[in-house]
C-alpha cells in the first residue's frame, strides 16, 4: 500500500481533464479521481481499460434465451403436451410463435438484471456499504484527484500539481 | 464536386442492357396458350402433372390443420378418378391457372424490382425529412448523398406509375380485382369496388407520387439555395416542409401499401401492413445511404464523413432491422395464433410455396444484422457495414418478392432470368440516376446551421 498520497482538489472539469493529461505526461501515478458527475472523456484521458459489461450482458441474454426455451420445451411439449385450443404441441418449432414473447422477455430480463448485479458486484456497491468519500464536497461541486507520492519528492509534486490548476492540496499518510 | 467515373457509368449501362435483354427474353419465353403450358410442363416434369393438379387444388382450398387437407385431397382424388370428363375439365382449368401464373411471371419480376428500388429512394426521403424535422446534429454531412438517392424518386415513380397504368389497362393480370370477369363472380371484391376501382386507384397513385416528388423537389431546391444563403430562412422553410412531408408521408405510405401491395391479395387484409412496408423501405433506404457513403468515402469524396457517422447509420440499420422483424412477427403471430381461415390462407400459401424465402428472410433481415452489427466496434468497420448492408438489401428484395409473388404467380415462382434481369435493369438505372445526381451539387452542404457540429461529430 502506498503510504503517501496527495489529494489535489480542482474546481472545474475542464481543468481536471487538462491536469490529468499533464500529470500522465509527467509520469506520475493517479490513484483515483472523485467527481460529482460523469466527466466526458475522463476515462480515456486516464487510460482506463474499456468496460466489458456489454459482453457479459450479451452472454446473460443467451442464458435467458436458453432458460426460456428449455423451460417451455419441457413444460409444454415434453411433460404434458395437452391440446390447448388446437395449438400444435407436437414439437417445439411447430408451436414456437406462441413462445416467442416469453423467450424475448426472459432474454431481456436476464440480460438486464444480471448485468446490473454484475455492475454492483464489480463496483462493490450494496446497501449499508460505508461510503469511501475522501471529501464531502466531491459529491457537490469539486473534483478530487489522488496522486501517488510514495517515490517522489512531495515538494516537487505539490508544486507541479499547483501548476496544473489545483486549488487545494493535502498530504495524506 | 463529384465526377461520375466512366467505369461506374459503364457498369450501370451494362447492367441496364443485360437486364433489358434478359427481361425481353423473359417476356418472349412466357407461354401464350394453354397448349404451350402443357408442352412446357410435359418437358419439365414428365408424369408429374397429376400430382400437380392435386397440390394446387389443396392450396386453393386448404384450411389450417393437416388432417382436413388430407381428407380433402383424397376426396378430390376419388372424384377425379370417378369421372373422366370431370378430370379433363379440372385439367384444363388447372392449365389455364398455370398459364396465367406464367404470363404474370415477367410482369411480377418487373414490378417487384421497380417497386424495390423506388421504395429505397422513398425510404431515404423519409429519413432525410426526419433528420430535418428532428434537427439532427450528426447527419447534415450526409444530406447530399441522401438528396442524390431521392433523385431516383421521379424516374422511379414514373416507372411504377406506368406499370400500374398497364395493369389498369389490362395489359397484365397482376391485380385480379382489375379483371371485370373476376369481380363479377366475387362478392368479396364487389363489396370493395368503391375503393378498388381502376380510375380511383390511378388517381390515388398519382396523388401519392405527385406529393412525394413535389416535397422532394422543394426540399432539394431549398437545400441548394441554402448553400449561398446568409441567414437561416431556407433552413426554416425546409424544417417546416419536412414536418409537413412526414405527416403527408405517413398517410400516403400506408395507403400506398394497401393499394400497390395488399390489393394483390384482395381477399386479405391486415391493419399493420402499412407499418410493415414502411419498416422495409426505411431500413433499405438507410442501408443504401450507408453503402453509398462508404463507397464515396473510399474514393476520397467525403473526407468530412468519419467513422462516427458510419457508426450511427449502422446503428439505424441494426435498430430498424429489429423493428422490421417486430412488425413481421406481430403480423405473423397474430394471424397464426388466431388461425382464422380467411386471414391465415395468406401465410399458408407463403409457408407452403415459399418456405425457403419466407423463413430465410428472417435470417437475412434479422439474425444477420443483429449478430453482425451488435458489437460497437464492428459498426465502425466499413467493409463489415457494407457486407451486412448487402445482406439486408437482398433480404428486403426477398421481402417484397414474398409480398408480391404468391398473389401473382403462386407456386410457379422461380428466381430465374426475368427476376435477376429486372433487378439488374433497375439496379443499373438506380446507380446511373443516383450517381448522376451526385455530380450536380457539392457533396457538402453549406449554410446549414448544424453543419459545423456535424463535421465535428464524434461518438
Short mmCIF file of C-alpha atoms in Angstrom, two decimals, chain B:
data_model
loop_
_atom_site.label_atom_id
_atom_site.label_comp_id
_atom_site.label_asym_id
_atom_site.label_seq_id
_atom_site.Cartn_x
_atom_site.Cartn_y
_atom_site.Cartn_z
CA UNK B 1 -17.76 18.23 -56.65
CA UNK B 2 -18.16 14.61 -57.51
CA UNK B 3 -17.36 13.47 -61.02
CA UNK B 4 -19.00 10.37 -62.33
CA UNK B 5 -16.30 7.87 -63.18
CA UNK B 6 -16.66 6.35 -66.64
CA UNK B 7 -16.20 2.89 -65.11
CA UNK B 8 -19.27 3.31 -62.94
CA UNK B 9 -21.27 4.75 -65.80
CA UNK B 10 -20.29 1.82 -68.00
CA UNK B 11 -21.20 -0.67 -65.27
CA UNK B 12 -24.61 0.93 -64.87
CA UNK B 13 -25.22 0.90 -68.63
CA UNK B 14 -24.11 -2.73 -68.94
CA UNK B 15 -26.45 -3.66 -66.08
CA UNK B 16 -29.31 -1.92 -67.84
CA UNK B 17 -28.62 -3.52 -71.23
CA UNK B 18 -28.14 -7.03 -69.83
CA UNK B 19 -31.24 -6.58 -67.68
CA UNK B 20 -33.33 -5.33 -70.60
CA UNK B 21 -32.24 -8.24 -72.80
CA UNK B 22 -32.99 -10.74 -70.04
CA UNK B 23 -36.41 -9.23 -69.44
CA UNK B 24 -37.29 -9.27 -73.14
CA UNK B 25 -36.27 -12.94 -73.13
CA UNK B 26 -38.49 -13.44 -70.07
CA UNK B 27 -41.48 -11.94 -71.86
CA UNK B 28 -40.85 -13.99 -75.01
CA UNK B 29 -40.39 -17.19 -73.04
CA UNK B 30 -43.71 -16.76 -71.23
CA UNK B 31 -46.30 -19.14 -72.70
CA UNK B 32 -49.20 -17.72 -74.69
CA UNK B 33 -51.73 -20.52 -74.82
CA UNK B 34 -52.78 -23.45 -72.70
CA UNK B 35 -51.09 -25.79 -75.21
CA UNK B 36 -47.74 -24.05 -74.59
CA UNK B 37 -48.14 -24.66 -70.89
CA UNK B 38 -48.93 -28.33 -71.43
CA UNK B 39 -45.86 -28.71 -73.61
CA UNK B 40 -43.66 -26.88 -71.10
CA UNK B 41 -44.86 -28.93 -68.19
CA UNK B 42 -44.59 -32.19 -70.10
CA UNK B 43 -40.96 -31.49 -70.94
CA UNK B 44 -40.12 -30.15 -67.49
CA UNK B 45 -41.52 -32.83 -65.21
CA UNK B 46 -42.88 -35.70 -67.18
CA UNK B 47 -45.60 -37.67 -65.46
CA UNK B 48 -45.99 -35.27 -62.56
CA UNK B 49 -48.99 -33.44 -63.93
CA UNK B 50 -51.44 -35.38 -61.88
CA UNK B 51 -49.60 -34.65 -58.66
CA UNK B 52 -49.50 -31.02 -59.73
CA UNK B 53 -53.27 -30.90 -60.07
CA UNK B 54 -53.73 -32.30 -56.63
CA UNK B 55 -51.38 -29.97 -54.84
CA UNK B 56 -52.73 -26.85 -56.49
CA UNK B 57 -56.25 -27.80 -55.54
CA UNK B 58 -55.20 -28.36 -51.99
CA UNK B 59 -53.56 -24.95 -51.93
CA UNK B 60 -56.63 -23.12 -53.07
CA UNK B 61 -58.97 -24.53 -50.52
CA UNK B 62 -56.70 -25.65 -47.80
CA UNK B 63 -57.62 -24.76 -44.29
CA UNK B 64 -55.21 -24.91 -41.38
CA UNK B 65 -54.87 -28.35 -39.84
CA UNK B 66 -53.27 -31.14 -41.76
CA UNK B 67 -55.96 -33.75 -41.25
CA UNK B 68 -58.59 -31.73 -43.06
CA UNK B 69 -56.48 -31.13 -46.12
CA UNK B 70 -55.56 -34.78 -46.45
CA UNK B 71 -59.18 -35.84 -46.32
CA UNK B 72 -59.98 -33.19 -48.84
CA UNK B 73 -57.20 -34.33 -51.14
CA UNK B 74 -58.50 -37.88 -51.01
CA UNK B 75 -61.97 -36.67 -51.83
CA UNK B 76 -60.88 -34.75 -54.87
CA UNK B 77 -58.69 -37.63 -55.88
CA UNK B 78 -61.62 -40.01 -55.69
CA UNK B 79 -63.86 -37.60 -57.53
CA UNK B 80 -61.31 -37.15 -60.28
CA UNK B 81 -60.96 -40.89 -60.76
CA UNK B 82 -64.72 -41.38 -60.74
CA UNK B 83 -65.48 -39.39 -63.86
CA UNK B 84 -63.02 -38.92 -66.72
CA UNK B 85 -64.88 -35.96 -68.13
CA UNK B 86 -64.60 -34.16 -64.84
CA UNK B 87 -60.90 -34.87 -64.72
CA UNK B 88 -60.38 -33.34 -68.13
CA UNK B 89 -62.27 -30.23 -67.08
CA UNK B 90 -60.18 -29.99 -63.94
CA UNK B 91 -57.08 -30.47 -66.02
CA UNK B 92 -57.90 -27.65 -68.38
CA UNK B 93 -58.82 -25.36 -65.55
CA UNK B 94 -55.53 -26.18 -63.93
CA UNK B 95 -53.51 -25.47 -67.08
CA UNK B 96 -55.30 -22.19 -67.55
CA UNK B 97 -54.46 -21.29 -63.96
CA UNK B 98 -50.79 -22.10 -64.56
CA UNK B 99 -50.88 -20.17 -67.83
CA UNK B 100 -51.99 -17.01 -66.03
CA UNK B 101 -49.29 -17.50 -63.44
CA UNK B 102 -46.56 -17.97 -66.03
CA UNK B 103 -47.78 -14.98 -68.02
CA UNK B 104 -47.67 -12.92 -64.84
CA UNK B 105 -44.13 -14.01 -64.02
CA UNK B 106 -42.07 -11.49 -66.06
CA UNK B 107 -44.54 -8.73 -65.15
CA UNK B 108 -44.25 -9.52 -61.48
CA UNK B 109 -40.46 -9.63 -61.73
CA UNK B 110 -40.58 -6.18 -63.31
CA UNK B 111 -43.00 -4.88 -60.71
CA UNK B 112 -41.06 -6.24 -57.72
CA UNK B 113 -37.77 -4.76 -58.91
CA UNK B 114 -39.34 -1.43 -59.89
CA UNK B 115 -41.02 -1.13 -56.52
CA UNK B 116 -37.94 -2.24 -54.61
CA UNK B 117 -35.67 0.48 -55.99
CA UNK B 118 -38.44 3.05 -55.78
CA UNK B 119 -39.01 2.22 -52.12
CA UNK B 120 -35.32 2.69 -51.37
CA UNK B 121 -35.43 6.28 -52.56
CA UNK B 122 -38.73 6.84 -50.76
CA UNK B 123 -37.23 5.47 -47.55
CA UNK B 124 -34.27 7.79 -47.92
CA UNK B 125 -36.60 10.76 -48.39
CA UNK B 126 -38.41 9.83 -45.18
CA UNK B 127 -35.08 9.54 -43.37
CA UNK B 128 -33.95 12.88 -44.79
CA UNK B 129 -37.15 14.59 -43.66
CA UNK B 130 -36.78 13.08 -40.20
CA UNK B 131 -33.23 14.43 -39.95
CA UNK B 132 -34.53 17.92 -40.76
CA UNK B 133 -37.57 17.75 -38.52
CA UNK B 134 -35.54 16.36 -35.62
CA UNK B 135 -32.78 18.94 -36.25
CA UNK B 136 -30.24 16.16 -36.06
CA UNK B 137 -26.74 17.43 -35.46
CA UNK B 138 -24.84 14.46 -36.83
CA UNK B 139 -26.30 13.94 -40.28
CA UNK B 140 -26.02 17.17 -42.35
CA UNK B 141 -22.73 15.98 -43.86
CA UNK B 142 -24.69 13.13 -45.43
CA UNK B 143 -27.51 15.31 -46.80
CA UNK B 144 -26.15 15.49 -50.33
CA UNK B 145 -25.88 11.71 -50.50
CA UNK B 146 -29.49 11.42 -49.33
CA UNK B 147 -30.66 14.05 -51.81
CA UNK B 148 -28.94 12.21 -54.63
CA UNK B 149 -30.62 8.92 -53.72
CA UNK B 150 -34.00 10.63 -53.63
CA UNK B 151 -33.35 11.88 -57.17
CA UNK B 152 -34.47 8.41 -58.25
CA UNK B 153 -37.93 9.21 -56.88
CA UNK B 154 -39.02 10.99 -60.06
CA UNK B 155 -37.98 8.48 -62.76
CA UNK B 156 -38.61 5.52 -60.48
CA UNK B 157 -42.04 6.85 -59.55
CA UNK B 158 -42.96 7.37 -63.19
CA UNK B 159 -41.94 3.78 -63.96
CA UNK B 160 -44.04 2.41 -61.11
CA UNK B 161 -46.96 4.56 -62.21
CA UNK B 162 -46.65 3.34 -65.82
CA UNK B 163 -46.64 -0.26 -64.57
CA UNK B 164 -49.77 0.42 -62.54
CA UNK B 165 -51.40 2.02 -65.58
CA UNK B 166 -50.53 -1.01 -67.72
CA UNK B 167 -52.22 -3.19 -65.11
CA UNK B 168 -55.19 -0.84 -65.13
CA UNK B 169 -55.49 -1.11 -68.91
CA UNK B 170 -55.45 -4.93 -68.68
CA UNK B 171 -52.06 -5.40 -70.32
CA UNK B 172 -51.25 -7.82 -67.50
CA UNK B 173 -53.11 -9.63 -64.74
CA UNK B 174 -51.20 -8.64 -61.66
CA UNK B 175 -54.23 -7.25 -59.83
CA UNK B 176 -57.11 -9.67 -60.11
CA UNK B 177 -59.63 -7.10 -58.88
CA UNK B 178 -58.98 -5.13 -62.09
CA UNK B 179 -60.47 -8.01 -64.09
CA UNK B 180 -64.23 -7.37 -64.51
CA UNK B 181 -64.86 -11.11 -65.04
CA UNK B 182 -63.28 -11.99 -61.74
CA UNK B 183 -65.18 -9.24 -59.95
CA UNK B 184 -68.47 -10.41 -61.45
CA UNK B 185 -68.14 -13.75 -59.67
CA UNK B 186 -66.58 -12.49 -56.50
CA UNK B 187 -68.78 -10.92 -53.88
CA UNK B 188 -65.92 -10.05 -51.58
CA UNK B 189 -64.24 -7.93 -54.24
CA UNK B 190 -67.60 -6.48 -55.30
CA UNK B 191 -68.01 -5.11 -51.81
CA UNK B 192 -64.64 -3.37 -52.14
CA UNK B 193 -65.12 -1.80 -55.57
CA UNK B 194 -65.84 1.59 -54.03
CA UNK B 195 -62.16 1.69 -53.10
CA UNK B 196 -60.68 -0.83 -55.53
CA UNK B 197 -61.54 0.51 -58.94
CA UNK B 198 -59.07 1.44 -61.64
CA UNK B 199 -59.71 5.19 -62.03
CA UNK B 200 -59.66 5.89 -58.30
CA UNK B 201 -56.64 3.61 -57.91
CA UNK B 202 -54.67 5.55 -60.52
CA UNK B 203 -55.78 8.93 -59.13
CA UNK B 204 -54.62 7.87 -55.67
CA UNK B 205 -51.29 6.68 -57.07
CA UNK B 206 -50.87 10.00 -58.86
CA UNK B 207 -51.56 11.89 -55.64
CA UNK B 208 -49.04 9.89 -53.60
CA UNK B 209 -46.35 10.09 -56.24
CA UNK B 210 -47.05 13.72 -57.06
CA UNK B 211 -46.92 14.68 -53.39
CA UNK B 212 -43.70 12.84 -52.65
CA UNK B 213 -41.97 14.13 -55.78
CA UNK B 214 -43.12 17.69 -55.08
CA UNK B 215 -41.86 17.60 -51.49
CA UNK B 216 -38.55 16.15 -52.65
CA UNK B 217 -38.24 18.84 -55.31
CA UNK B 218 -38.87 21.66 -52.84
CA UNK B 219 -36.57 20.24 -50.17
CA UNK B 220 -33.77 19.85 -52.68
CA UNK B 221 -34.32 23.34 -54.12
CA UNK B 222 -34.15 24.94 -50.69
CA UNK B 223 -31.11 22.87 -49.81
CA UNK B 224 -29.29 24.17 -52.90
CA UNK B 225 -30.35 27.75 -52.15
CA UNK B 226 -29.11 27.31 -48.59
CA UNK B 227 -25.57 26.98 -49.96
CA UNK B 228 -25.49 30.69 -50.84
CA UNK B 229 -27.82 31.92 -48.13
CA UNK B 230 -26.69 34.37 -45.47
CA UNK B 231 -29.41 33.56 -42.95
CA UNK B 232 -31.50 30.58 -41.87
CA UNK B 233 -34.64 31.28 -43.96
CA UNK B 234 -34.20 28.27 -46.20
CA UNK B 235 -33.37 26.04 -43.26
CA UNK B 236 -36.58 27.11 -41.55
CA UNK B 237 -38.51 26.55 -44.77
CA UNK B 238 -37.06 23.05 -45.08
CA UNK B 239 -37.79 22.34 -41.45
CA UNK B 240 -41.46 23.15 -41.99
CA UNK B 241 -41.55 21.32 -45.31
CA UNK B 242 -40.00 18.24 -43.74
CA UNK B 243 -42.55 18.23 -40.93
CA UNK B 244 -45.36 18.64 -43.47
CA UNK B 245 -43.93 15.89 -45.61
CA UNK B 246 -43.79 13.46 -42.70
CA UNK B 247 -47.48 13.97 -41.98
CA UNK B 248 -48.36 13.55 -45.66
CA UNK B 249 -45.98 10.61 -45.97
CA UNK B 250 -47.31 8.52 -43.13
CA UNK B 251 -50.84 8.70 -44.50
CA UNK B 252 -49.96 8.17 -48.16
CA UNK B 253 -47.36 5.49 -47.45
CA UNK B 254 -49.90 3.45 -45.56
CA UNK B 255 -52.46 3.82 -48.35
CA UNK B 256 -49.80 3.12 -50.96
CA UNK B 257 -49.04 -0.20 -49.30
CA UNK B 258 -52.73 -1.15 -49.35
CA UNK B 259 -53.06 -0.14 -52.99
CA UNK B 260 -49.87 -1.38 -54.55
CA UNK B 261 -49.16 -4.48 -52.50
CA UNK B 262 -52.03 -5.57 -50.26
CA UNK B 263 -54.61 -5.28 -53.06
CA UNK B 264 -52.71 -8.00 -54.93
CA UNK B 265 -54.48 -10.27 -52.42
CA UNK B 266 -57.88 -8.55 -52.42
CA UNK B 267 -59.43 -11.14 -50.11
CA UNK B 268 -56.96 -10.49 -47.35
CA UNK B 269 -56.29 -7.53 -45.10
CA UNK B 270 -54.03 -6.64 -42.24
CA UNK B 271 -54.04 -3.49 -40.18
CA UNK B 272 -50.34 -3.10 -39.54
CA UNK B 273 -49.44 -3.73 -43.18
CA UNK B 274 -48.56 -0.10 -43.87
CA UNK B 275 -46.09 -0.04 -41.00
CA UNK B 276 -44.60 -3.29 -42.13
CA UNK B 277 -43.92 -1.97 -45.63
CA UNK B 278 -42.64 1.26 -44.10
CA UNK B 279 -40.11 -0.61 -41.96
CA UNK B 280 -38.90 -2.45 -45.02
CA UNK B 281 -38.44 0.66 -47.12
CA UNK B 282 -36.93 2.62 -44.25
CA UNK B 283 -34.24 0.08 -43.45
CA UNK B 284 -33.41 -0.42 -47.15
CA UNK B 285 -33.09 3.33 -47.55
CA UNK B 286 -30.78 3.76 -44.56
CA UNK B 287 -28.67 0.81 -45.71
CA UNK B 288 -28.32 2.38 -49.14
CA UNK B 289 -27.22 5.68 -47.60
CA UNK B 290 -24.55 3.81 -45.62
CA UNK B 291 -23.30 1.82 -48.63
CA UNK B 292 -23.11 4.82 -50.96
CA UNK B 293 -21.47 6.99 -48.28
CA UNK B 294 -18.83 4.36 -47.60
CA UNK B 295 -18.21 3.95 -51.32
CA UNK B 296 -17.81 7.70 -51.87
CA UNK B 297 -15.61 7.97 -48.78
CA UNK B 298 -13.37 5.19 -50.06
CA UNK B 299 -12.97 7.20 -53.28
CA UNK B 300 -11.93 10.23 -51.23
CA UNK B 301 -15.01 12.36 -51.86
CA UNK B 302 -16.41 12.52 -48.34
CA UNK B 303 -13.39 13.28 -46.20
CA UNK B 304 -15.67 15.06 -43.70
CA UNK B 305 -17.58 11.83 -43.03
CA UNK B 306 -15.91 9.95 -40.21
CA UNK B 307 -16.39 6.56 -38.61
CA UNK B 308 -18.88 8.01 -36.12
CA UNK B 309 -21.29 8.89 -38.95
CA UNK B 310 -21.00 5.37 -40.30
CA UNK B 311 -21.45 4.06 -36.78
CA UNK B 312 -24.71 5.99 -36.48
CA UNK B 313 -26.01 4.72 -39.80
CA UNK B 314 -25.11 1.18 -38.79
CA UNK B 315 -26.99 1.67 -35.54
CA UNK B 316 -30.03 2.70 -37.55
CA UNK B 317 -29.63 -0.36 -39.79
CA UNK B 318 -29.45 -2.52 -36.69
CA UNK B 319 -32.39 -0.90 -34.94
CA UNK B 320 -34.75 -0.68 -37.89
CA UNK B 321 -33.94 -4.28 -38.86
CA UNK B 322 -35.21 -5.29 -35.46
CA UNK B 323 -38.20 -3.00 -35.93
CA UNK B 324 -38.98 -4.74 -39.24
CA UNK B 325 -38.76 -8.11 -37.54
CA UNK B 326 -41.00 -6.91 -34.74
CA UNK B 327 -43.68 -5.92 -37.25
CA UNK B 328 -43.19 -9.05 -39.34
CA UNK B 329 -43.59 -11.21 -36.28
CA UNK B 330 -46.51 -9.22 -34.88
CA UNK B 331 -48.38 -9.65 -38.13
CA UNK B 332 -47.47 -13.32 -38.50
CA UNK B 333 -48.02 -14.34 -34.91
CA UNK B 334 -51.40 -12.69 -34.51
CA UNK B 335 -52.70 -14.41 -37.62
CA UNK B 336 -51.02 -17.74 -36.82
CA UNK B 337 -52.34 -17.68 -33.27
CA UNK B 338 -55.98 -16.96 -34.03
CA UNK B 339 -55.87 -19.08 -37.18
CA UNK B 340 -58.99 -17.59 -38.77
CA UNK B 341 -59.29 -19.27 -42.18
CA UNK B 342 -59.92 -16.12 -44.20
CA UNK B 343 -56.79 -14.48 -42.82
CA UNK B 344 -54.49 -17.41 -42.47
CA UNK B 345 -54.53 -18.54 -46.13
CA UNK B 346 -52.21 -15.63 -46.80
CA UNK B 347 -49.50 -17.21 -44.69
CA UNK B 348 -50.36 -20.81 -45.58
CA UNK B 349 -49.66 -20.18 -49.26
CA UNK B 350 -46.42 -18.42 -48.39
CA UNK B 351 -45.21 -21.06 -45.96
CA UNK B 352 -46.03 -23.92 -48.33
CA UNK B 353 -44.94 -22.47 -51.66
CA UNK B 354 -42.10 -20.19 -50.50
CA UNK B 355 -40.69 -21.94 -47.43
CA UNK B 356 -37.05 -21.08 -48.03
CA UNK B 357 -37.69 -17.43 -48.82
CA UNK B 358 -40.33 -17.00 -46.15
CA UNK B 359 -38.12 -18.26 -43.32
CA UNK B 360 -34.83 -17.30 -44.96
CA UNK B 361 -35.95 -13.67 -44.83
CA UNK B 362 -35.82 -13.84 -41.05
CA UNK B 363 -32.18 -14.92 -41.24
CA UNK B 364 -31.11 -12.20 -43.67
CA UNK B 365 -33.24 -9.40 -42.23
CA UNK B 366 -32.94 -10.20 -38.54
CA UNK B 367 -30.35 -12.75 -37.43
CA UNK B 368 -27.53 -11.42 -39.62
CA UNK B 369 -27.97 -7.72 -38.80
CA UNK B 370 -28.45 -8.43 -35.10
CA UNK B 371 -25.40 -10.60 -34.73
CA UNK B 372 -23.14 -8.70 -37.12
CA UNK B 373 -23.99 -5.16 -36.03
CA UNK B 374 -24.42 -5.66 -32.30
CA UNK B 375 -20.78 -5.03 -31.47
CA UNK B 376 -20.00 -1.35 -31.25
CA UNK B 377 -16.58 -1.81 -32.88
CA UNK B 378 -17.98 -3.70 -35.87
CA UNK B 379 -20.24 -0.76 -36.72
CA UNK B 380 -17.08 1.23 -37.46
CA UNK B 381 -15.53 -1.36 -39.73
CA UNK B 382 -16.60 -0.10 -43.12
CA UNK B 383 -16.39 -3.34 -45.08
CA UNK B 384 -18.36 -5.03 -42.34
CA UNK B 385 -21.15 -2.48 -42.71
CA UNK B 386 -21.08 -2.94 -46.49
CA UNK B 387 -21.34 -6.73 -46.26
CA UNK B 388 -24.19 -6.54 -43.75
CA UNK B 389 -25.83 -3.87 -45.91
CA UNK B 390 -25.77 -6.10 -48.97
CA UNK B 391 -27.35 -8.91 -46.96
CA UNK B 392 -30.05 -6.53 -45.67
CA UNK B 393 -30.81 -5.20 -49.16
CA UNK B 394 -31.03 -8.72 -50.59
CA UNK B 395 -33.28 -9.68 -47.69
CA UNK B 396 -35.63 -6.80 -48.30
CA UNK B 397 -35.77 -7.55 -52.01
CA UNK B 398 -36.90 -11.04 -50.97
CA UNK B 399 -39.39 -9.43 -48.62
CA UNK B 400 -41.03 -7.55 -51.49
CA UNK B 401 -40.78 -10.72 -53.57
CA UNK B 402 -42.67 -12.73 -50.97
CA UNK B 403 -45.22 -9.94 -50.59
CA UNK B 404 -45.98 -9.79 -54.32
CA UNK B 405 -45.23 -13.12 -55.96
CA UNK B 406 -47.58 -15.51 -54.12
CA UNK B 407 -50.51 -13.38 -55.26
CA UNK B 408 -49.44 -13.13 -58.89
CA UNK B 409 -47.53 -16.29 -59.81
CA UNK B 410 -48.33 -18.54 -56.86
CA UNK B 411 -46.44 -21.81 -56.83
CA UNK B 412 -44.96 -21.14 -60.30
CA UNK B 413 -42.32 -18.83 -58.85
CA UNK B 414 -38.64 -19.10 -59.58
CA UNK B 415 -35.75 -16.68 -59.22
CA UNK B 416 -34.57 -17.03 -62.77
CA UNK B 417 -33.72 -14.95 -65.82
CA UNK B 418 -36.59 -12.46 -65.61
CA UNK B 419 -36.23 -11.83 -61.89
CA UNK B 420 -32.47 -11.30 -61.97
CA UNK B 421 -32.69 -9.27 -65.17
CA UNK B 422 -35.30 -6.97 -63.67
CA UNK B 423 -33.05 -6.34 -60.66
CA UNK B 424 -30.10 -5.66 -62.96
CA UNK B 425 -32.16 -3.33 -65.12
CA UNK B 426 -33.46 -1.22 -62.25
CA UNK B 427 -30.24 -1.55 -60.27
CA UNK B 428 -28.29 -0.13 -63.19
CA UNK B 429 -30.82 2.63 -63.71
CA UNK B 430 -30.78 3.43 -59.99
CA UNK B 431 -26.98 3.65 -59.93
CA UNK B 432 -27.00 5.82 -63.02
CA UNK B 433 -29.60 8.27 -61.72
CA UNK B 434 -28.16 8.47 -58.20
CA UNK B 435 -24.54 8.96 -59.15
CA UNK B 436 -25.53 11.37 -61.88
CA UNK B 437 -27.42 13.41 -59.28
CA UNK B 438 -24.33 13.39 -57.05
CA UNK B 439 -22.41 15.33 -59.71
CA UNK B 440 -24.99 18.12 -59.70
CA UNK B 441 -24.06 19.75 -56.40
CA UNK B 442 -21.12 19.97 -53.99
CA UNK B 443 -21.04 16.97 -51.65
CA UNK B 444 -21.02 19.12 -48.53
CA UNK B 445 -23.98 21.33 -47.77
CA UNK B 446 -23.25 24.91 -46.77
CA UNK B 447 -25.40 27.25 -44.73
CA UNK B 448 -26.99 24.51 -42.67
CA UNK B 449 -26.80 25.69 -39.06
CA UNK B 450 -25.80 22.22 -37.91
CA UNK B 451 -23.06 21.58 -40.43
CA UNK B 452 -20.22 22.51 -38.11
CA UNK B 453 -21.50 20.24 -35.38
CA UNK B 454 -21.96 17.51 -37.93
CA UNK B 455 -18.40 17.83 -39.23
CA UNK B 456 -17.02 17.50 -35.72
CA UNK B 457 -19.44 14.79 -34.81
CA UNK B 458 -17.82 12.20 -32.67
CA UNK B 459 -19.38 9.31 -30.91
#
